PDB file of C-alpha atoms in Angstrom:
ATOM      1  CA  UNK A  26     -25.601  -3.863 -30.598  1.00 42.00           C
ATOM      2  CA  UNK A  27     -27.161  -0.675 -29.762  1.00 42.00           C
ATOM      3  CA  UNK A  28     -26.855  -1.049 -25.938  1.00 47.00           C
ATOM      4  CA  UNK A  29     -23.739  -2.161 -26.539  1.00 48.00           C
ATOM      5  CA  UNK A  30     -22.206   0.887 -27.972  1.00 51.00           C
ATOM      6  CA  UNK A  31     -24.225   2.966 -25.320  1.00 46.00           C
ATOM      7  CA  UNK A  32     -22.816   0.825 -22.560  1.00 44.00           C
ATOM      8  CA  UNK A  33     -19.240   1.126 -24.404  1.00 43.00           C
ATOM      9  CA  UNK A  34     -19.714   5.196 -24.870  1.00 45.00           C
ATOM     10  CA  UNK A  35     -20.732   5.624 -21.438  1.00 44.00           C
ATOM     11  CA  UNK A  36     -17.686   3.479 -20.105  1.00 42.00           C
ATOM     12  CA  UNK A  37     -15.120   5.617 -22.534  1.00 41.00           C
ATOM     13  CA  UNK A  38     -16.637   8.671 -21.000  1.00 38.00           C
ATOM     14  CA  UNK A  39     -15.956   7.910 -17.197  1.00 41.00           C
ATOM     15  CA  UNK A  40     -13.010   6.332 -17.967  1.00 40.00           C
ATOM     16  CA  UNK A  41     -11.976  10.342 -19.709  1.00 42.00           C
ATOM     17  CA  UNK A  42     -13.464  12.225 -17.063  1.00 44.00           C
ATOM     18  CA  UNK A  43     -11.317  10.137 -14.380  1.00 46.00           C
ATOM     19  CA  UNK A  44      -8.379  10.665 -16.122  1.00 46.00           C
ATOM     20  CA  UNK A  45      -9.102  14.762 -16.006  1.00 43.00           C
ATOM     21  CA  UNK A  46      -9.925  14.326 -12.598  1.00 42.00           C
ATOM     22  CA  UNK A  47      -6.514  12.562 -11.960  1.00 46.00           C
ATOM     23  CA  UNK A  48      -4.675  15.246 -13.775  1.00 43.00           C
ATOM     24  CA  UNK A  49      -6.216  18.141 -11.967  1.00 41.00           C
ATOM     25  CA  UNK A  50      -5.160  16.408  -8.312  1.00 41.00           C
ATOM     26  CA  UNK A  51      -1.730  15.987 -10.121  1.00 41.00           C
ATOM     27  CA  UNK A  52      -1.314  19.870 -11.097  1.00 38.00           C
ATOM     28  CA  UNK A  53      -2.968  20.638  -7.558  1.00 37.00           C
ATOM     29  CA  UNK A  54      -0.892  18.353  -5.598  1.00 41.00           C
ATOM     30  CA  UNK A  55       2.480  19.287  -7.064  1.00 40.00           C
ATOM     31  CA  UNK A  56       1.546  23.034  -6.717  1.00 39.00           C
ATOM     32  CA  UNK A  57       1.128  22.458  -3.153  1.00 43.00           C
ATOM     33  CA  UNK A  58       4.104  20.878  -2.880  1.00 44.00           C
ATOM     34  CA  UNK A  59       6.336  23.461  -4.433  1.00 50.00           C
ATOM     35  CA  UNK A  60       4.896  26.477  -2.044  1.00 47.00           C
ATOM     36  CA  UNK A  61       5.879  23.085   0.904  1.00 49.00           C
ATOM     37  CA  UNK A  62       9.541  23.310  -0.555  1.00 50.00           C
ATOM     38  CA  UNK A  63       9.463  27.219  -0.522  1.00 46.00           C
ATOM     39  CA  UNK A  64       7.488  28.352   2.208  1.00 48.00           C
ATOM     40  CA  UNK A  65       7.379  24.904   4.512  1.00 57.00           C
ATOM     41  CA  UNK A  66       3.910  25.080   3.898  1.00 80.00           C
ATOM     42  CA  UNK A  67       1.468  22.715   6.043  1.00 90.00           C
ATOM     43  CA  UNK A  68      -2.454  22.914   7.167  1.00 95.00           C
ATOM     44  CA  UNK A  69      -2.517  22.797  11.209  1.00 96.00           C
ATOM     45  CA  UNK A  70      -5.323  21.906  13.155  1.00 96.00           C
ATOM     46  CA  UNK A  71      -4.872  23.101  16.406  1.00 94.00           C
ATOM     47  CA  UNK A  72      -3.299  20.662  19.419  1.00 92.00           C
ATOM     48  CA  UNK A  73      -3.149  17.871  16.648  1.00 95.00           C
ATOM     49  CA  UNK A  74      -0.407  19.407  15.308  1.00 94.00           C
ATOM     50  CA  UNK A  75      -0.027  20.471  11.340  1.00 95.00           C
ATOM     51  CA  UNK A  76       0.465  18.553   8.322  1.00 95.00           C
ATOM     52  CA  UNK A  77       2.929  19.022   5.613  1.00 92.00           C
ATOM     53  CA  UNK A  78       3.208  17.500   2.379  1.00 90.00           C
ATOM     54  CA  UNK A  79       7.509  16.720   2.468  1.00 86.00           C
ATOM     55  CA  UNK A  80       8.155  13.503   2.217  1.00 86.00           C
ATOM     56  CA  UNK A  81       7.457  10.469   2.960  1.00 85.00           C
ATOM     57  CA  UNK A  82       3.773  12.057   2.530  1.00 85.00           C
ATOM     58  CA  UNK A  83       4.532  12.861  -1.479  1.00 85.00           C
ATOM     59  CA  UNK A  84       7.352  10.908  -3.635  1.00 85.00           C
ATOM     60  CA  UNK A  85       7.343   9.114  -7.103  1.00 86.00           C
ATOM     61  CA  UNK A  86       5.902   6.679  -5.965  1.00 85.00           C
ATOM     62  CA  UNK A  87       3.068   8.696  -4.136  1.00 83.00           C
ATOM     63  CA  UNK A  88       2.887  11.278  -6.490  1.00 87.00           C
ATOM     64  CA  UNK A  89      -0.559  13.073  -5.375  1.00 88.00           C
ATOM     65  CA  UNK A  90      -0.701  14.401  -2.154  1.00 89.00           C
ATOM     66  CA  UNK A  91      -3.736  16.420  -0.486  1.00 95.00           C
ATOM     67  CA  UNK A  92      -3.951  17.905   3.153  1.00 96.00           C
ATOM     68  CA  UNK A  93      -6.673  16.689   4.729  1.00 97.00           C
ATOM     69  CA  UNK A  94      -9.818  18.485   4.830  1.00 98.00           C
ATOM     70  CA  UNK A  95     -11.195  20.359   7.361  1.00 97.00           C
ATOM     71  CA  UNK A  96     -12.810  18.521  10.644  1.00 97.00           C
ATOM     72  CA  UNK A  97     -16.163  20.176   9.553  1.00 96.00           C
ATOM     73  CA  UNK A  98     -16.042  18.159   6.442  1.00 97.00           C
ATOM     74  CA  UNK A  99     -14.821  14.998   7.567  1.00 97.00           C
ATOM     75  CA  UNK A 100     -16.714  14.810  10.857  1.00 95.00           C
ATOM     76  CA  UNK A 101     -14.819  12.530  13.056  1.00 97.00           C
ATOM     77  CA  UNK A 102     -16.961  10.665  15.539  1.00 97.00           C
ATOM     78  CA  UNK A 103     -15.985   8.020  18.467  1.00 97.00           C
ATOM     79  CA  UNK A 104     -19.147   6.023  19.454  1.00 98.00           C
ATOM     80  CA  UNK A 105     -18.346   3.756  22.474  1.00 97.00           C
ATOM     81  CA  UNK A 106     -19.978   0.113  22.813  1.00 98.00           C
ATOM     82  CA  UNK A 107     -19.053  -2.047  25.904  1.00 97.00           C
ATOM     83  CA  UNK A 108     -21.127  -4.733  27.693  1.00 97.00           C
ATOM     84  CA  UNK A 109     -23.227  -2.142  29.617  1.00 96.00           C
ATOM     85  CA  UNK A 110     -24.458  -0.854  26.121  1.00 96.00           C
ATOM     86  CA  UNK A 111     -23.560  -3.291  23.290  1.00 97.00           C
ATOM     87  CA  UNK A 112     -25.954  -2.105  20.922  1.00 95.00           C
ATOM     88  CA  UNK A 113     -26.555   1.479  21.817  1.00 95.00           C
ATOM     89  CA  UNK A 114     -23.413   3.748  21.249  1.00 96.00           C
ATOM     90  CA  UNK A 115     -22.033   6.657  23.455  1.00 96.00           C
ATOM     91  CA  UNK A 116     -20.548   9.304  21.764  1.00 96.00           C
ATOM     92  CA  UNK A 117     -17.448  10.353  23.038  1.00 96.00           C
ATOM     93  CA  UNK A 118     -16.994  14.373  23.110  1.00 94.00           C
ATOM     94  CA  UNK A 119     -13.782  15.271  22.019  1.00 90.00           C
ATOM     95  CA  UNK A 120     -14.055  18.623  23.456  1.00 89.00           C
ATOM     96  CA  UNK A 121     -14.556  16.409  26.729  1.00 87.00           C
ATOM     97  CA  UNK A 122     -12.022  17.382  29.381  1.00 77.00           C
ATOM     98  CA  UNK A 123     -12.056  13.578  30.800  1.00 87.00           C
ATOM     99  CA  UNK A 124     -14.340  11.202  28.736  1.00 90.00           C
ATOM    100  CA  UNK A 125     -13.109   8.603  30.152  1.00 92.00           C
ATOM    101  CA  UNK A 126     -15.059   9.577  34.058  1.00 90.00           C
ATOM    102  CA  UNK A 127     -17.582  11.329  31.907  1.00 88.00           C
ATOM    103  CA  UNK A 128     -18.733   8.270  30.228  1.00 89.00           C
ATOM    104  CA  UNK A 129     -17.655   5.628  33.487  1.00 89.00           C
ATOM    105  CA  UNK A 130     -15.648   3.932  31.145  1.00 93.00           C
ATOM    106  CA  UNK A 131     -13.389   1.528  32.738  1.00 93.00           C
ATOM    107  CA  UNK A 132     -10.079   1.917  31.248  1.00 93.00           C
ATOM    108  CA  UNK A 133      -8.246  -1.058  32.703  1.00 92.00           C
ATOM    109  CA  UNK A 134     -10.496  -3.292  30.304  1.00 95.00           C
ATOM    110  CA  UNK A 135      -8.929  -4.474  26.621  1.00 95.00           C
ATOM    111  CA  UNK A 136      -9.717  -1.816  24.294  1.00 96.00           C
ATOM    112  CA  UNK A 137     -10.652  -2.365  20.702  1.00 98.00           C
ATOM    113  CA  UNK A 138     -11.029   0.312  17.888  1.00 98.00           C
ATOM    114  CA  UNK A 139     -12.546  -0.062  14.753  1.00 98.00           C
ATOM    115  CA  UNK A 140     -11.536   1.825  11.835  1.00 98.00           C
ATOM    116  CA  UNK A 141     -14.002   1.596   8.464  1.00 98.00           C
ATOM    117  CA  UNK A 142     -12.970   2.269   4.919  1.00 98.00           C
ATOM    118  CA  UNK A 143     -13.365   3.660   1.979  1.00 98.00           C
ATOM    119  CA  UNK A 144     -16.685   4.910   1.145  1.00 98.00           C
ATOM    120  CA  UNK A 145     -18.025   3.762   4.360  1.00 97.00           C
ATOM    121  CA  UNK A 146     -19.420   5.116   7.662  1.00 97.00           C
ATOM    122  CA  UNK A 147     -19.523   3.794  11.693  1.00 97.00           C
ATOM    123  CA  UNK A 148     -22.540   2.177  10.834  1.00 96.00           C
ATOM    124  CA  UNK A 149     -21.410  -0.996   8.424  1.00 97.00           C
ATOM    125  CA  UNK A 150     -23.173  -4.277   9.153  1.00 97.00           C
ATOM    126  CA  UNK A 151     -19.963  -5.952   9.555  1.00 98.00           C
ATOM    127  CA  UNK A 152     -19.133  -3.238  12.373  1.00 98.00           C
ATOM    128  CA  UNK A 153     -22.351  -3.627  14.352  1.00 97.00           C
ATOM    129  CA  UNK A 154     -21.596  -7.794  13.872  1.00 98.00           C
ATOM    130  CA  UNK A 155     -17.990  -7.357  14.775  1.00 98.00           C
ATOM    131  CA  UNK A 156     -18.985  -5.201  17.880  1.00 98.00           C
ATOM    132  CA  UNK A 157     -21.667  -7.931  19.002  1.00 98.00           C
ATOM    133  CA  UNK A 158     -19.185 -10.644  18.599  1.00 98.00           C
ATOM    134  CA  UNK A 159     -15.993  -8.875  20.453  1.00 98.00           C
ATOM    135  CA  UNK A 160     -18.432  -8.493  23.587  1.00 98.00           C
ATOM    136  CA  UNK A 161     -19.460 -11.822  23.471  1.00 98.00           C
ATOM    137  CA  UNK A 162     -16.083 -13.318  23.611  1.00 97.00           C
ATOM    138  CA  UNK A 163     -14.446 -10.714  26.184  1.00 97.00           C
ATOM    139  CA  UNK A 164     -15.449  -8.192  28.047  1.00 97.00           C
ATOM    140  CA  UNK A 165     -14.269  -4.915  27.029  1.00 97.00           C
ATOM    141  CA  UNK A 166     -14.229  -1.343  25.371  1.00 97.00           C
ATOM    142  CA  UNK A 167     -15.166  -0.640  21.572  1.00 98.00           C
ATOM    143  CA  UNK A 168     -14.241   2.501  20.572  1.00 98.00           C
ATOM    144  CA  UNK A 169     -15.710   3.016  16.719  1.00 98.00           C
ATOM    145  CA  UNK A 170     -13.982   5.257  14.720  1.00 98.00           C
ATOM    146  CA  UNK A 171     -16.617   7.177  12.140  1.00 98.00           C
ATOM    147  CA  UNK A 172     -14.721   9.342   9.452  1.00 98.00           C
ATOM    148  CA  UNK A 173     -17.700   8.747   6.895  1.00 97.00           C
ATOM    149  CA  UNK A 174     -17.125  12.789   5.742  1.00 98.00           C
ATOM    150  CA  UNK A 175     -13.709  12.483   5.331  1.00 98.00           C
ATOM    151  CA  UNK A 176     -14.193   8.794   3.295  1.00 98.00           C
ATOM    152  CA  UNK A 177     -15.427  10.087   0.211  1.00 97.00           C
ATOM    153  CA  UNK A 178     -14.282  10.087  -3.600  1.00 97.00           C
ATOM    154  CA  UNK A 179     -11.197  11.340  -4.658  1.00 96.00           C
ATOM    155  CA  UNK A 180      -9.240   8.335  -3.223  1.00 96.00           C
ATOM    156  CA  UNK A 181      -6.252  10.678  -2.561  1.00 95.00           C
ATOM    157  CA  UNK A 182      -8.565  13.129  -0.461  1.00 97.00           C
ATOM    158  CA  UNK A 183      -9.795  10.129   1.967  1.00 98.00           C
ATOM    159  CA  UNK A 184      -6.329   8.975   2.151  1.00 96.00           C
ATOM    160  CA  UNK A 185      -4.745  12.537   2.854  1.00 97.00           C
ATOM    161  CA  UNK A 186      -7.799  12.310   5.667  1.00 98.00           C
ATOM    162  CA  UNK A 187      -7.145   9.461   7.713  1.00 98.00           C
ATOM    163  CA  UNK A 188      -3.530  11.056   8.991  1.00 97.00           C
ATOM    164  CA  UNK A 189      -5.740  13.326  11.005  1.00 98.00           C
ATOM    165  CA  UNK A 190      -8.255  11.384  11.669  1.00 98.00           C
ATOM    166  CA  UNK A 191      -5.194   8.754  13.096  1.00 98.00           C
ATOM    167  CA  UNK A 192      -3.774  11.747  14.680  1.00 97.00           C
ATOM    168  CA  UNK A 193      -6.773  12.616  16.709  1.00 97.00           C
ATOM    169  CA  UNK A 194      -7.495   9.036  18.035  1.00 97.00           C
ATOM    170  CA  UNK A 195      -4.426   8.927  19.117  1.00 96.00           C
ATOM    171  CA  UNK A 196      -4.450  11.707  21.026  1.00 95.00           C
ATOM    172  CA  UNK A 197      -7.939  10.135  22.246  1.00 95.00           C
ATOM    173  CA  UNK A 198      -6.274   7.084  23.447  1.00 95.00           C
ATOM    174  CA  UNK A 199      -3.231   8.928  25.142  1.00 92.00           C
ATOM    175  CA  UNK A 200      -6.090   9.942  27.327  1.00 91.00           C
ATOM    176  CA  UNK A 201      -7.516   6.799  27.993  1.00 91.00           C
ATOM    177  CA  UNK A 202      -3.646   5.739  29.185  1.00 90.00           C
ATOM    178  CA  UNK A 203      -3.682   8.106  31.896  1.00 88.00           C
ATOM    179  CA  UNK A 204      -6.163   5.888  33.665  1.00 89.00           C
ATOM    180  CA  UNK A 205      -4.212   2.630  33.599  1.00 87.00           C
ATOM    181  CA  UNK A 206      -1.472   3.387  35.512  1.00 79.00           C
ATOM    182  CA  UNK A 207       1.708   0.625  34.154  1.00 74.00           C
ATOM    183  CA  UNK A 208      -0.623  -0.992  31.895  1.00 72.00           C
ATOM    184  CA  UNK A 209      -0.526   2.239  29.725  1.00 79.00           C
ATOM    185  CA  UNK A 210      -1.601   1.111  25.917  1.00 86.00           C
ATOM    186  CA  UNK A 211      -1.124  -2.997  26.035  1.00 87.00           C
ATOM    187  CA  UNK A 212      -4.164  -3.688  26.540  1.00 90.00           C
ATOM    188  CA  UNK A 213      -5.205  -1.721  22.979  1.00 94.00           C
ATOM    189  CA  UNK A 214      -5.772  -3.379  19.926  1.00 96.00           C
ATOM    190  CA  UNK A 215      -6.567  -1.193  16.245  1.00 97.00           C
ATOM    191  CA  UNK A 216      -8.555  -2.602  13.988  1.00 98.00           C
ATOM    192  CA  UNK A 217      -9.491  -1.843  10.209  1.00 98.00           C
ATOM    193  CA  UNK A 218     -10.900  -2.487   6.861  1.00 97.00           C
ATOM    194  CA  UNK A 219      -9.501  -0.860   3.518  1.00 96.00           C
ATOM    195  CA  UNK A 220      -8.330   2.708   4.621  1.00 98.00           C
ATOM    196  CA  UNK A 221      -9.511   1.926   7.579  1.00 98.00           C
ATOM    197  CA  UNK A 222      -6.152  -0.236   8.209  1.00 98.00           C
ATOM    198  CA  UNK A 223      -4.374   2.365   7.115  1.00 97.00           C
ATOM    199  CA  UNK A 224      -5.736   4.711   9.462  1.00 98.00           C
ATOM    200  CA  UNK A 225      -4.899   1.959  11.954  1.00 98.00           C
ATOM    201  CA  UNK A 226      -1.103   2.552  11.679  1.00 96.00           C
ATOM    202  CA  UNK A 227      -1.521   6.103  11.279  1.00 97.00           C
ATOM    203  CA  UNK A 228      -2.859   5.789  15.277  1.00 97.00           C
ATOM    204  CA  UNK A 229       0.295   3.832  16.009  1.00 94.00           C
ATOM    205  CA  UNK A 230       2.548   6.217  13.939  1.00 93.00           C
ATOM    206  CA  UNK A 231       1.148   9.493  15.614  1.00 95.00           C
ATOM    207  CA  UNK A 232       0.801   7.723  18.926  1.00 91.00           C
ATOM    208  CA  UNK A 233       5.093   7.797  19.224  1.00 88.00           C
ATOM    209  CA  UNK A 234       4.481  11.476  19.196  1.00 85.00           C
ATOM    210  CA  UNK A 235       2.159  11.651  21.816  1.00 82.00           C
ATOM    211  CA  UNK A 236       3.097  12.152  25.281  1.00 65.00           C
ATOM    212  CA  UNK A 237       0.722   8.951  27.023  1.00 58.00           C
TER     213      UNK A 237
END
């Protein structure tokens, strides 16, 4: 009975403290929103454009909103697999005028990205088995999307991230399209687990924007 109560005490207690912890992101969220409504408030970073918390991005039905963190936090990485190096990854530069020649990637190959979730980083088992499996069955390019900084508790936070991190692997893939001539972005498949679907359509959403 003893353990019991301990177990039960020590479930009440998280149970509080995540209910403080949701209030705070509340009081933050909304107070970020009303210097949005006054000021047209957003976070920028740099030729990825800004981010504002108007809607869609807060509403009653999404009622806490965060901007994402900073790229030193969330630490976006792009490790490249193909049948040249299936089980040793490139990373791709970002600050890379032309990966694409840097790395000899051949961008007329189907492209694959992989997007992980929640709590996770590039380097899930079922991302190194997917990877294997995709290169067995076709050749082509993996492109692994690694936001393990940015995937962290509060929920809301590593949702708030993935818009940027969508935003810049977007803009990493417009620059893959410049290499295919007409086939442009048909060849290029998304793929994701937990947030890391979500960050899929982010790619697609901020792709529209991008000039490919």
């Amino acid at each position: 009975m003893i353990a019991n109560g301990s177990v039960f005490m020590h479930t009440l207690i998280y149970v509080m403290n995540q209910s403080a912890v949701q209030q705070q992101e509340s009081a933050y969220s909304y107070y970020y929103t009303d210097i949005d409504k006054a000021m047209n408030a957003s976070k920028c970073f740099g030729s990825y454009g800004c981010f504002e918390l108007s809607p869609p991005w807060i509403s009653e039905h999404r009622p806490i909103a965060l901007y994402p963190e900073d790229l030193s936090k969330i630490e976006p990485n792009y490790l490249y697999y193909s049948r040249v190096n299936p089980t040793e990854a490139v990373h791709i530069d970002l600050d890379d005028f032309d990966f694409v020649l840097s790395n000899n990637i051949d961008a007329l190959l189907p492209t694959y990205t992989i997007a992980h979730g929640f709590l996770e980083g590039g380097g899930q088992t079922w991302i190194k088995r997917l990877v294997k499996e995709l290169l067995i069955r076709e050749n082509c390019n993996i492109i692994v999307v690694d936001w393990h900084g940015g995937s962290d508790p509060p929920y809301s936070q590593a949702v708030a991230n993935i818009r940027v991190v969508g935003t810049i692997t977007a803009h990493l893939l417009a620059d893959l399209a410049r290499h295919t001539g007409e086939q442009r972005l048909k060849h290029v498949h998304c793929i994701g687990h937990s947030l890391g679907a979500h960050l899929s359509g982010y790619i697609g959403y901020a792709l529209e924007k991008v000039s490919v």
